[in-house]
Coordinates of C-alpha atoms in Angstrom, one line a residue:
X1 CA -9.8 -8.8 -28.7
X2 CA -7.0 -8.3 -26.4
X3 CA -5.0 -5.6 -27.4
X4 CA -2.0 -5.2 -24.3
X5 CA -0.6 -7.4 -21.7
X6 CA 0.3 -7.0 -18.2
X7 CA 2.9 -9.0 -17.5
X8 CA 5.5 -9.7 -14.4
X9 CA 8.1 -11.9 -13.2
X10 CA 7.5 -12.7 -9.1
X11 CA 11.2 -13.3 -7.2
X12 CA 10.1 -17.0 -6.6
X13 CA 10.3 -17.4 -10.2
X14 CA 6.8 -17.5 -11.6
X15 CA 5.4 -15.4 -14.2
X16 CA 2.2 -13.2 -13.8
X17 CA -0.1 -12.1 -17.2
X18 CA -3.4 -10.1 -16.9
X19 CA -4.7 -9.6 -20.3
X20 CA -6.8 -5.8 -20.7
X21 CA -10.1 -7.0 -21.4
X22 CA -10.6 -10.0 -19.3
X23 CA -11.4 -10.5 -15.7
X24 CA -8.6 -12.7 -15.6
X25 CA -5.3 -13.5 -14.8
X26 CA -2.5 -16.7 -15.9
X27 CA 0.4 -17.4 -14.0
X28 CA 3.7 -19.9 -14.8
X29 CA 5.4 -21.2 -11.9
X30 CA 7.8 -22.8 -14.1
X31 CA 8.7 -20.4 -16.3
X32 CA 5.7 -20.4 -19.0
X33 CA 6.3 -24.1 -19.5
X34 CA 2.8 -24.6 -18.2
X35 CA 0.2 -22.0 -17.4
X36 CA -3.1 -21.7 -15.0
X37 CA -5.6 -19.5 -15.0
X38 CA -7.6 -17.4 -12.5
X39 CA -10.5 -15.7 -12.5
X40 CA -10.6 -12.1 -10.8
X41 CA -14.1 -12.1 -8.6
X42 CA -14.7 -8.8 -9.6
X43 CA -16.1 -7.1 -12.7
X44 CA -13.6 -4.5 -13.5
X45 CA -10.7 -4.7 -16.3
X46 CA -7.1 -4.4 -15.1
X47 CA -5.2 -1.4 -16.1
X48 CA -1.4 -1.9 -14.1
X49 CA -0.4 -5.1 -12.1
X50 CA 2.6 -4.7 -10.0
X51 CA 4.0 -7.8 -8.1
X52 CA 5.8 -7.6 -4.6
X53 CA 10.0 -7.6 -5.3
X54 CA 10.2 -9.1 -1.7
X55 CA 7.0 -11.2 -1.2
X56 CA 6.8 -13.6 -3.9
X57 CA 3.2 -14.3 -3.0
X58 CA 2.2 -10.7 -2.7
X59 CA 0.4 -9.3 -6.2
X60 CA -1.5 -5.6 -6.6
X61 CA -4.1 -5.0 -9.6
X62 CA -5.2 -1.7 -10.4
X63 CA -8.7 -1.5 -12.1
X64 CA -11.4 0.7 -13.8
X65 CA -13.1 2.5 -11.7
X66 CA -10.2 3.7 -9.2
X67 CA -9.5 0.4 -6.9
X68 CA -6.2 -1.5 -6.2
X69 CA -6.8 -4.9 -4.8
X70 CA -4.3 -7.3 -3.3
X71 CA -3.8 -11.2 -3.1
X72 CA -1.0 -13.1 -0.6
X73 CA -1.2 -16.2 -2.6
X74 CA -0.4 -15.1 -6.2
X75 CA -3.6 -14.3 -7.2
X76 CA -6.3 -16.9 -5.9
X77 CA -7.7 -15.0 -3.1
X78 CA -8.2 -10.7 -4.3
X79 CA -9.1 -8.1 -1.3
X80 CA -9.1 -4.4 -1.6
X81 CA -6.0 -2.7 -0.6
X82 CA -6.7 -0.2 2.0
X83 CA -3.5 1.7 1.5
X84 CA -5.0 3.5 -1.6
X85 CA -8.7 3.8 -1.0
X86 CA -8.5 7.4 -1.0
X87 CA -7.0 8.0 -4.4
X88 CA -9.1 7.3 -7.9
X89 CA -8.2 6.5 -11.8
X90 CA -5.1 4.5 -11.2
X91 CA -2.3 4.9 -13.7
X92 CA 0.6 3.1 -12.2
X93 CA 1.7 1.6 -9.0
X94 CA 5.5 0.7 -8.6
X95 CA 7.6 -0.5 -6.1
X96 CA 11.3 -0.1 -5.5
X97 CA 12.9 -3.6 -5.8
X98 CA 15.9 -2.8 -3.6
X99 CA 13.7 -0.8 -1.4
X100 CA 10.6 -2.6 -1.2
X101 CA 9.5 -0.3 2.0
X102 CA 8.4 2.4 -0.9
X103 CA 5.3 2.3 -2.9
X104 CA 4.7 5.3 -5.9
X105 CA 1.4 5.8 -7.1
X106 CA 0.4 7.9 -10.4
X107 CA -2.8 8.4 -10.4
X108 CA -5.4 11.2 -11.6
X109 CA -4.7 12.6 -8.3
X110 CA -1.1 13.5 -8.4
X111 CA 1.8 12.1 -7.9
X112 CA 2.3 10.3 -4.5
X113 CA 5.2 8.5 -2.6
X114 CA 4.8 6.2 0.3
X115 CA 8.5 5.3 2.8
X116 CA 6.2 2.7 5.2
X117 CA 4.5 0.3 2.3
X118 CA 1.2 2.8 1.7
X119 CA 0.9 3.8 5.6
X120 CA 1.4 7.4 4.8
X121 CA 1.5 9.0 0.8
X122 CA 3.4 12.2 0.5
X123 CA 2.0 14.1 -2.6
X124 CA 4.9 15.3 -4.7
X125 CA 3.1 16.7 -7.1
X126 CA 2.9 20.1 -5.0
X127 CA 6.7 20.6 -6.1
X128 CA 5.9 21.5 -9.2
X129 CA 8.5 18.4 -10.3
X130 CA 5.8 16.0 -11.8
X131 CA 2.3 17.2 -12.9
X132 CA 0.2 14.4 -13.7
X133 CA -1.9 16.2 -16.4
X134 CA 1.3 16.1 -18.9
X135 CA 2.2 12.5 -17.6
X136 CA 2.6 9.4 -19.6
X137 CA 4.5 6.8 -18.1
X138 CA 6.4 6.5 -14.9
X139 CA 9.4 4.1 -14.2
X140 CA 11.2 4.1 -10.3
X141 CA 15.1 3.1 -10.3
X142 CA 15.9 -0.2 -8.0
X143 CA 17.4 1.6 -5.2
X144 CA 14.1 3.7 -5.3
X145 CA 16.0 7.1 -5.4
X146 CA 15.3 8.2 -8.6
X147 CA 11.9 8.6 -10.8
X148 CA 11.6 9.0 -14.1
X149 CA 9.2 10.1 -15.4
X150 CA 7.5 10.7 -19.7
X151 CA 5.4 13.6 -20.6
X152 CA 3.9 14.7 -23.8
X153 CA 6.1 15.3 -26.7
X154 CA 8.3 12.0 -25.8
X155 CA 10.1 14.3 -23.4
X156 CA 11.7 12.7 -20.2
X157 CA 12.4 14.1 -16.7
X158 CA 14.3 12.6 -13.3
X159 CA 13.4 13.1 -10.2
X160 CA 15.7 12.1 -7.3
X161 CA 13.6 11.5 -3.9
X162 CA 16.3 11.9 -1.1
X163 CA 17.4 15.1 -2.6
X164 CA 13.9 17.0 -2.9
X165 CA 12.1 17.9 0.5
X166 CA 8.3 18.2 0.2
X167 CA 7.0 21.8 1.0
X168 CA 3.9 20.4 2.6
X169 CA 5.6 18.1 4.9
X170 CA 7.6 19.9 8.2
X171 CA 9.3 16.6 9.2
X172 CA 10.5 16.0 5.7
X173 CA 13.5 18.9 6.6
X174 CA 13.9 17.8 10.7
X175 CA 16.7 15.8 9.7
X176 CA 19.3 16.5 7.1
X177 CA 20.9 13.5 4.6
X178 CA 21.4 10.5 6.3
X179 CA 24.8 8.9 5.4
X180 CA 26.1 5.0 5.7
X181 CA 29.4 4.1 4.9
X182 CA 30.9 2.4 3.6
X183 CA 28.3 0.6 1.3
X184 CA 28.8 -2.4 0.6
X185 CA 30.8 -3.1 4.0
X186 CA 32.2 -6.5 5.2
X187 CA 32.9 -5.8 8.9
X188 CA 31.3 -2.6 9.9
X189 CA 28.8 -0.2 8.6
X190 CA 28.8 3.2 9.7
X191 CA 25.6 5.2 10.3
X192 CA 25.4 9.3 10.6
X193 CA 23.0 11.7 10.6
X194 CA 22.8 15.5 11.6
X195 CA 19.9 16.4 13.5
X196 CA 18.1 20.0 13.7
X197 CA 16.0 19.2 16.6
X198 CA 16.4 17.0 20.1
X199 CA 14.6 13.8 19.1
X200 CA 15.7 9.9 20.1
X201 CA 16.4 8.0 16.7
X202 CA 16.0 4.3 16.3
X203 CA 17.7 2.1 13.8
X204 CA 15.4 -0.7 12.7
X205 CA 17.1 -3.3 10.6
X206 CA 15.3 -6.1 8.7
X207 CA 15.6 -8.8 5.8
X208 CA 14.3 -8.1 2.5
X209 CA 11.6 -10.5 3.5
X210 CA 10.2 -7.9 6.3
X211 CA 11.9 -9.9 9.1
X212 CA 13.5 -8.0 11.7
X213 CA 16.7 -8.9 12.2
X214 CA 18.5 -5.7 14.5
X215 CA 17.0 -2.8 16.4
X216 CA 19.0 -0.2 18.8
X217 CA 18.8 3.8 19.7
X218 CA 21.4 6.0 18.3
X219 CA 23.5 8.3 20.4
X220 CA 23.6 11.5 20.1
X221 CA 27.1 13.3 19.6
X222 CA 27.5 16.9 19.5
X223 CA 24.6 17.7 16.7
X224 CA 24.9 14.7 15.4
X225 CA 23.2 11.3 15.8
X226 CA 25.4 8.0 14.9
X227 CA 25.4 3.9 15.4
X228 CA 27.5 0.9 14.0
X229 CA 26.5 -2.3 12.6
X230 CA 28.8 -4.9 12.3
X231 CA 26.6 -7.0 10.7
X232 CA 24.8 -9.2 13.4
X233 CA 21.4 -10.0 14.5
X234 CA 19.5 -9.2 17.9
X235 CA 20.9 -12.6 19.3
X236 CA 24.9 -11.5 18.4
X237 CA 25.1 -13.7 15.4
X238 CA 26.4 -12.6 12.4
X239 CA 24.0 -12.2 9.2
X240 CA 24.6 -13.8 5.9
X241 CA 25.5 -12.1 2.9
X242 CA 22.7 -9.9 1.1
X243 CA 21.2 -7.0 1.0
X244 CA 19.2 -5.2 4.1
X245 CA 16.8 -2.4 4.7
X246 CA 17.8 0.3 7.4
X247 CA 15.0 1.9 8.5
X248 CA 15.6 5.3 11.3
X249 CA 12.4 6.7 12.9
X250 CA 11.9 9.1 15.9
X251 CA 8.7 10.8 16.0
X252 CA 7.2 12.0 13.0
X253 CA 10.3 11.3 11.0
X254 CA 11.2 8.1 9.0
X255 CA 13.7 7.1 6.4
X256 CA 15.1 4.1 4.8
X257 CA 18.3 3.1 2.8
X258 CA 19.5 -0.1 1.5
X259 CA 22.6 -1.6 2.1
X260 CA 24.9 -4.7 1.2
X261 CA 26.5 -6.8 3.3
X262 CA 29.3 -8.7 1.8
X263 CA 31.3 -10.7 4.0

């Protein structure tokens, strides 16, 4: 007997359904008009599947026994995910749509939040914010910023990520809110930062797709660090319309916002 669904809608259009209780899953690729199914490879029961808001192809199944796996090619292949292999007894595994650089993982754990796709996990549960024994259900806001979060009782909390530093990590506090302006922009977007210590900062631009599109160093002004974008590529031409990941990094810092171009 099946008694829930997993279900999810990949960008390209095609819909995703792992039944609980099955070691299998269906997809649609033309919206449920027809479906085909796939079997897992592996013997555990799915308990979350999350797809990939900017890799249509890209799918993640949490099962029993504390293991995500992965497939690039909407579930016919499965490998274990190494981002997660040191965390057990899944519970849920979102990604930001608008910010598809961060991953958030509940699990028995804590409560963990990656800014590089899984390459690092900060554990925010050591702020006291989210406890994951009182946990029900967790839900992440498009942008990424905000986390909501359901405890016991049906009561509901928010958590907003940019304005929260995590006590365990130094380099969480090295640089203070980053600001872009204005946002959406049309001709030129303006990029600040104040900085507490003397480190180079590089602006890393790319596509919701993962494609690179810009990359330069930021100079340094007085105590603060700043850049404009007016909107082109690494070849000078100008970008289309959309929306566009800005990643900064220098050292052991890293941060990302999203931003629209609308020309």
């Amino acid at each position: 007997t099946i008694s829930t669904m997993l279900l999810e809608f990949t960008s390209d259009g095609g819909i995703i359904i792992a039944p609980s209780g099955t070691h299998a899953i269906h997809k649609s690729m033309d919206f449920g008009v027809s479906w085909e199914e796939t079997m897992f490879g592996f013997s555990q029961y799915p308990n979350f599947l999350t797809t990939h808001p900017a890799e249509s192809n890209r799918l993640f199944l949490g099962v029993d026994g504390g293991l995500i796996h992965t497939s690039e090619n909407h579930g016919e292949d499965w490998t274990i995910w190494e981002g997660a292999t040191q965390f057990s007894e899944f519970e849920a595994f979102e990604i930001a749509p608008l910010n598809p650089w961060r991953y958030y993982l509940f699990s028995s754990d804590g409560i963990f939040i990656s800014f590089d796709q899984g390459g690092n996990w900060e554990d925010w549960t050591l702020n006291n914010v989210l406890t994951p024994r009182r946990l029900q259900n967790l839900w992440v806001s498009p942008d990424g910023r905000f986390v909501f979060t359901q405890s016991n009782h049906y009561q509901f909390n928010r958590l907003d990520v940019e304005s929260v530093s995590v006590v365990h990590t130094p380099t969480k506090s090295s640089l203070t809110k980053i600001r872009v302006y204005p946002n959406p922009f049309n001709s030129i977007l303006k990029i600040e930062t104040e900085a507490r210590q003397t480190k180079n900062l590089m602006l890393n631009i790319y596509e919701l797709t993962g494609r690179k599109i810009f990359s330069q160093e930021l100079k340094k002004i007085g105590s603060q660090f700043m850049i404009d974008w007016e909107g082109k590529d690494l070849q000078g031409q100008e970008c289309a319309s959309g929306i566009y990941i800005l990643k900064l990094e220098g050292g052991d810092f890293h941060a990302t916002k999203c931003v629209t171009y609308a020309k």
